[in-house]
PDB file of C-alpha atoms in Angstrom:
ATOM      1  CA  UNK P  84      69.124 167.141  96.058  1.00 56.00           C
ATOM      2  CA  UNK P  85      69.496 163.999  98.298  1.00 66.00           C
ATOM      3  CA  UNK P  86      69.113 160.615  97.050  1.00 81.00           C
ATOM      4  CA  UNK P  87      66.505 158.721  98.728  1.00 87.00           C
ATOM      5  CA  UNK P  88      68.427 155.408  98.644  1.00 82.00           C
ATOM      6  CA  UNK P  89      71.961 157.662 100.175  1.00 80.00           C
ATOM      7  CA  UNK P  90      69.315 158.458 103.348  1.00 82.00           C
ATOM      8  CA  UNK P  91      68.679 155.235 103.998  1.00 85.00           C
ATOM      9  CA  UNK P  92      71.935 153.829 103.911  1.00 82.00           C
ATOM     10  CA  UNK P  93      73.260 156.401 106.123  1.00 82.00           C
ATOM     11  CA  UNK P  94      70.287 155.701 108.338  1.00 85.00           C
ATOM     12  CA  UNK P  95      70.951 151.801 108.422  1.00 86.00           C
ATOM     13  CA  UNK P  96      74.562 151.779 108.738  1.00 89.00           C
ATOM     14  CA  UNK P  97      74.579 154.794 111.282  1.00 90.00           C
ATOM     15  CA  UNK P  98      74.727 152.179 114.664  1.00 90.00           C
ATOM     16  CA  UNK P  99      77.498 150.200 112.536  1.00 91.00           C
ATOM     17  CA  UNK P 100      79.680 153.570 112.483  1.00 92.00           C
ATOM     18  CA  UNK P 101      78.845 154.479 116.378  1.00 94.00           C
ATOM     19  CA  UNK P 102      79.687 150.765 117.548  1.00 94.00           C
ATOM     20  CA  UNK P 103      83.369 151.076 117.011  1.00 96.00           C
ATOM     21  CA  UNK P 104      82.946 154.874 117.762  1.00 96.00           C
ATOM     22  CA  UNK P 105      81.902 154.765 120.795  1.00 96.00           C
ATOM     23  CA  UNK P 106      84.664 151.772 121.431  1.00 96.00           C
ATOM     24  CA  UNK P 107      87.730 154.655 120.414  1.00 97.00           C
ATOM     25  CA  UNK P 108      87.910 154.104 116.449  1.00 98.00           C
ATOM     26  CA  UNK P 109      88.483 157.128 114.345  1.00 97.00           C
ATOM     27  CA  UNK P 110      86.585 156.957 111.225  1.00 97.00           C
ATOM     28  CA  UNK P 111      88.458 158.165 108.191  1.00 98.00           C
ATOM     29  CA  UNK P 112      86.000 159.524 105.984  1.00 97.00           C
ATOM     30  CA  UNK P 113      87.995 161.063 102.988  1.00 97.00           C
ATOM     31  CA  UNK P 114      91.109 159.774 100.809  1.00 98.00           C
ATOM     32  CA  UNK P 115      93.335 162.711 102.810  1.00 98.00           C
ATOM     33  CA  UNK P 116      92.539 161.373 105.849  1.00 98.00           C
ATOM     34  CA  UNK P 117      93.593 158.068 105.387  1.00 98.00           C
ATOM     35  CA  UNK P 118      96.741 159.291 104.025  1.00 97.00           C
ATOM     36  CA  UNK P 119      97.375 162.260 106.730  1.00 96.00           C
ATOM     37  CA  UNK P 120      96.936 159.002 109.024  1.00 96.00           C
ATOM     38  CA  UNK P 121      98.557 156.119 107.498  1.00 96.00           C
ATOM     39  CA  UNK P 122     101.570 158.868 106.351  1.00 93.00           C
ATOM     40  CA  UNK P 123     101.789 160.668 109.783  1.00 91.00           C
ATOM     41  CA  UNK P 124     100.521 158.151 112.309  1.00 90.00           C
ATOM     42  CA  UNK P 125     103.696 156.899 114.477  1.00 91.00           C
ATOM     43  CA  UNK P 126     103.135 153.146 116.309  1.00 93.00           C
ATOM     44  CA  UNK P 127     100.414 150.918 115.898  1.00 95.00           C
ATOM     45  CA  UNK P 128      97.037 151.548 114.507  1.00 97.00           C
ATOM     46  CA  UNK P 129      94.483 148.837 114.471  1.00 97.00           C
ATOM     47  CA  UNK P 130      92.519 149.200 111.315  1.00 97.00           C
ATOM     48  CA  UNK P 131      89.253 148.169 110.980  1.00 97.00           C
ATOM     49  CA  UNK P 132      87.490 148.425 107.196  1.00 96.00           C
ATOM     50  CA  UNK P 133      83.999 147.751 108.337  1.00 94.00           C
ATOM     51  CA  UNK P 134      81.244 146.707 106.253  1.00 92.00           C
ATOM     52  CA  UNK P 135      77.335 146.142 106.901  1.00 88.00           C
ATOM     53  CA  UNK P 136      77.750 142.228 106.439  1.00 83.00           C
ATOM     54  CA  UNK P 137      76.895 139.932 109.187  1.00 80.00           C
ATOM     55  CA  UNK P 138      80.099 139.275 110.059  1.00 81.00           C
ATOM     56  CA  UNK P 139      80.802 142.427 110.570  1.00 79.00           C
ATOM     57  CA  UNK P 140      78.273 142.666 113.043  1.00 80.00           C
ATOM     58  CA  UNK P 141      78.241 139.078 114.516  1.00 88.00           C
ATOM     59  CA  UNK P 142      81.795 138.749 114.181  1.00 92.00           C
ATOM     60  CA  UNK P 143      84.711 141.354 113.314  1.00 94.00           C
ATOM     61  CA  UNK P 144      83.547 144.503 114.758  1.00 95.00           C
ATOM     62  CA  UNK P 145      82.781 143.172 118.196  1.00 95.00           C
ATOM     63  CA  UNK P 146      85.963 140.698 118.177  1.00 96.00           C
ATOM     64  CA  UNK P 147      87.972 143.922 117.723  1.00 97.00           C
ATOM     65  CA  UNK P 148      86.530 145.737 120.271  1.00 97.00           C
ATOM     66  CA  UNK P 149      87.240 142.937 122.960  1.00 97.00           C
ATOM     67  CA  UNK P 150      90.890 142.366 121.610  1.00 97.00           C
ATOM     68  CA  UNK P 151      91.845 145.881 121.964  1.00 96.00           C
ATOM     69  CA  UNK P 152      90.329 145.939 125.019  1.00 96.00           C
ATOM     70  CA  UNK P 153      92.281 142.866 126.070  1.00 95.00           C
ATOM     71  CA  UNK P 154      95.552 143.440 125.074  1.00 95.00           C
ATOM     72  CA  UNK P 155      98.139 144.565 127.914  1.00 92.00           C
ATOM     73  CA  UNK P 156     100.135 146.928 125.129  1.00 90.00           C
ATOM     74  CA  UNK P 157      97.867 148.767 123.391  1.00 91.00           C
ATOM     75  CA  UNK P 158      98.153 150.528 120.070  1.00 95.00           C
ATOM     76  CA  UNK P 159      97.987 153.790 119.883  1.00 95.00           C
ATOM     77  CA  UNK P 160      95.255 154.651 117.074  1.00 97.00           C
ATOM     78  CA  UNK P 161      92.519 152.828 116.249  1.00 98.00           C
ATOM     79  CA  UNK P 162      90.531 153.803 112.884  1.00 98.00           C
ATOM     80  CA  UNK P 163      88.420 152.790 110.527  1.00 98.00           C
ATOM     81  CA  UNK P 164      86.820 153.053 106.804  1.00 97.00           C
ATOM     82  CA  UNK P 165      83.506 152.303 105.874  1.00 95.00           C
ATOM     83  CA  UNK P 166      83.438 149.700 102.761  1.00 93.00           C
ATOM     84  CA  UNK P 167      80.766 150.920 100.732  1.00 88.00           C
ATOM     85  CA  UNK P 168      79.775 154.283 102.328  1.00 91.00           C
ATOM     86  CA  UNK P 169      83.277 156.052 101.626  1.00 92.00           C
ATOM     87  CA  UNK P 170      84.744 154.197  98.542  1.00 93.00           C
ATOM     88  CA  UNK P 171      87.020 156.518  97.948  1.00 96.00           C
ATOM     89  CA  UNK P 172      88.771 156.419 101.164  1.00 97.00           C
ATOM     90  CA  UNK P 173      88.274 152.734 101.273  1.00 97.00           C
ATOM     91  CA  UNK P 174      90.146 152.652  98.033  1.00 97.00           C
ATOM     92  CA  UNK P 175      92.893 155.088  99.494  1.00 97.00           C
ATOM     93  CA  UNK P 176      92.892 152.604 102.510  1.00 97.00           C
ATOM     94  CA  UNK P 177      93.682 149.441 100.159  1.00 96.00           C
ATOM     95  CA  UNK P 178      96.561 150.923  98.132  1.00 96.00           C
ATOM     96  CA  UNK P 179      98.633 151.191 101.590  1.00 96.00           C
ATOM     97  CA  UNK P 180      98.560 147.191 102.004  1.00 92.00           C
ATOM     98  CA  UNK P 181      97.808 146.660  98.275  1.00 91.00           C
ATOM     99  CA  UNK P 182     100.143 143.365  98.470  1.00 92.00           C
ATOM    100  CA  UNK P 183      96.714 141.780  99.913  1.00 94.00           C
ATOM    101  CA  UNK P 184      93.488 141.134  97.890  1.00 94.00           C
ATOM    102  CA  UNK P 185      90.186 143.390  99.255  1.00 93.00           C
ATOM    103  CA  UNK P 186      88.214 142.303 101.266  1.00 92.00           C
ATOM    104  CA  UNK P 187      85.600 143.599 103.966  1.00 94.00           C
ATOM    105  CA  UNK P 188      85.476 143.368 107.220  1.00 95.00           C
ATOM    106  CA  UNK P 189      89.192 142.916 107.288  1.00 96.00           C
ATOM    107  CA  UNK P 190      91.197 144.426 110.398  1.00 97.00           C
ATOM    108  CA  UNK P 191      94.941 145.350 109.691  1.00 97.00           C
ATOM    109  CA  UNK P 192      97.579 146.106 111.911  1.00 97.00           C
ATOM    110  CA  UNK P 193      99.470 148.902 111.022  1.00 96.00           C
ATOM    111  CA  UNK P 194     103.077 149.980 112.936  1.00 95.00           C
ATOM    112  CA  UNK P 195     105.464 152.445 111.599  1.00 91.00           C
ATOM    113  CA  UNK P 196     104.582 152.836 108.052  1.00 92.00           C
ATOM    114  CA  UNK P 197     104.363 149.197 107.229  1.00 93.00           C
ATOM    115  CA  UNK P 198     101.154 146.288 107.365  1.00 96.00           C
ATOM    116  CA  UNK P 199     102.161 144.083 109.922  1.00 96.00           C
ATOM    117  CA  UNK P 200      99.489 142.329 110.021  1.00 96.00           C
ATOM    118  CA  UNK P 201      96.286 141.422 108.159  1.00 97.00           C
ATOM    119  CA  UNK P 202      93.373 139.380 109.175  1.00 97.00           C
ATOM    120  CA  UNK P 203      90.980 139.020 105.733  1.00 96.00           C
ATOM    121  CA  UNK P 204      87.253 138.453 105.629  1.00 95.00           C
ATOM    122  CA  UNK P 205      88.321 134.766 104.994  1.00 95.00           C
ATOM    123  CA  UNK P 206      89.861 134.388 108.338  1.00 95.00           C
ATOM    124  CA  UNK P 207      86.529 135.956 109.782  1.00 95.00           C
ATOM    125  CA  UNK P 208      83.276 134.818 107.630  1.00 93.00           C
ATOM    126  CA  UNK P 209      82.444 131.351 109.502  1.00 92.00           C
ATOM    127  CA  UNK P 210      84.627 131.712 112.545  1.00 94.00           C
ATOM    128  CA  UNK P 211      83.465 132.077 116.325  1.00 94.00           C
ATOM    129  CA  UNK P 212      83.681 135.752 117.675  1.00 95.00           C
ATOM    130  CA  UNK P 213      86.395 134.558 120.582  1.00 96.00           C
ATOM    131  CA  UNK P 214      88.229 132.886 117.362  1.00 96.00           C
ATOM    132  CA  UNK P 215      88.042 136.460 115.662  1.00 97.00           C
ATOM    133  CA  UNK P 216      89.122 137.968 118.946  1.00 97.00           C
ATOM    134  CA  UNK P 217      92.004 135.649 119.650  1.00 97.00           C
ATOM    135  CA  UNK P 218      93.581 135.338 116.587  1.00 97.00           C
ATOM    136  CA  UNK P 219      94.004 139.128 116.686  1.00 97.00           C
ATOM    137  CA  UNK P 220      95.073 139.499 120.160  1.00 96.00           C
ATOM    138  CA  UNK P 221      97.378 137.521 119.318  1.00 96.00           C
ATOM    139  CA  UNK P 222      99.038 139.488 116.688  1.00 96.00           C
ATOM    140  CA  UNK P 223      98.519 142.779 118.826  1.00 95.00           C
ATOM    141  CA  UNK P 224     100.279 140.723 121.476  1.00 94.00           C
ATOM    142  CA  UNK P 225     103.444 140.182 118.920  1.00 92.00           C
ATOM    143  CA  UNK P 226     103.546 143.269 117.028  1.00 92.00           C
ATOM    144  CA  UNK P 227     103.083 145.711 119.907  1.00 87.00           C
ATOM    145  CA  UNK P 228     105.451 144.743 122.269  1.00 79.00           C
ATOM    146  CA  UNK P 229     108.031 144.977 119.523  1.00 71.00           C
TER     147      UNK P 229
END
């Protein structure tokens, strides 16, 4: 039996998913995928836990898309969760930088088992999309050419 409101959810946040999709992001949709990923992945991922705020839309999922696209050295994987639509692998996502409060949109970068990076929803809610953008090309720019 579906759930009427679990239909339109999916509906609603179905462009959100195909956005950074369509831009190269890997959705990880279970708690096993995150940790195949996170466990297995060597390099840099650029992780994205997307949400269906405006900022998200306005602000963190387009200011990723440009800074990866910007960079010069890119990192290899880019993924994402889905705050909200899979908590569970959300949840898994969060206990690999755990040292950092939740928080979506957030965008993490990931290199060789460790958080490198971490931009939080603070750093995002209120800021201009080239601010978004910047900031994080600017930690790509340090952590990948390491």
């Amino acid at each position: 039996m579906t759930n009427a409101y679990d239909d339109y959810m999916r509906g609603i946040v179905a462009p959100m998913r195909q956005e950074l999709v369509d831009a190269g992001f890997t959705q990880l949709l279970t708690p096993d995928d995150v940790v195949d990923h996170m466990q297995e992945s060597k390099g840099t991922s650029v992780i994205i836990i997307n949400s269906v705020c405006g900022c998200a839309a306005g602000l963190a999922r387009p200011a990723v898309i440009e800074a990866v696209n910007q960079v010069e050295v890119k990192p290899e994987h880019l993924v994402t969760v889905f705050a909200g639509q899979e908590k569970e692998a959300t949840a898994q996502m969060r206990m690999f930088f755990d040292e950092v409060p939740p928080s979506s949109p957030s965008i993490a970068v990931w290199k060789d088992g460790n958080l490198a990076y971490f931009i939080p929803r603070e750093q995002i809610e209120g800021q201009m999309m080239e601010q978004v953008r910047d900031h994080l090309v600017g930690a790509l720019e340090q952590v990948c050419s390491k």
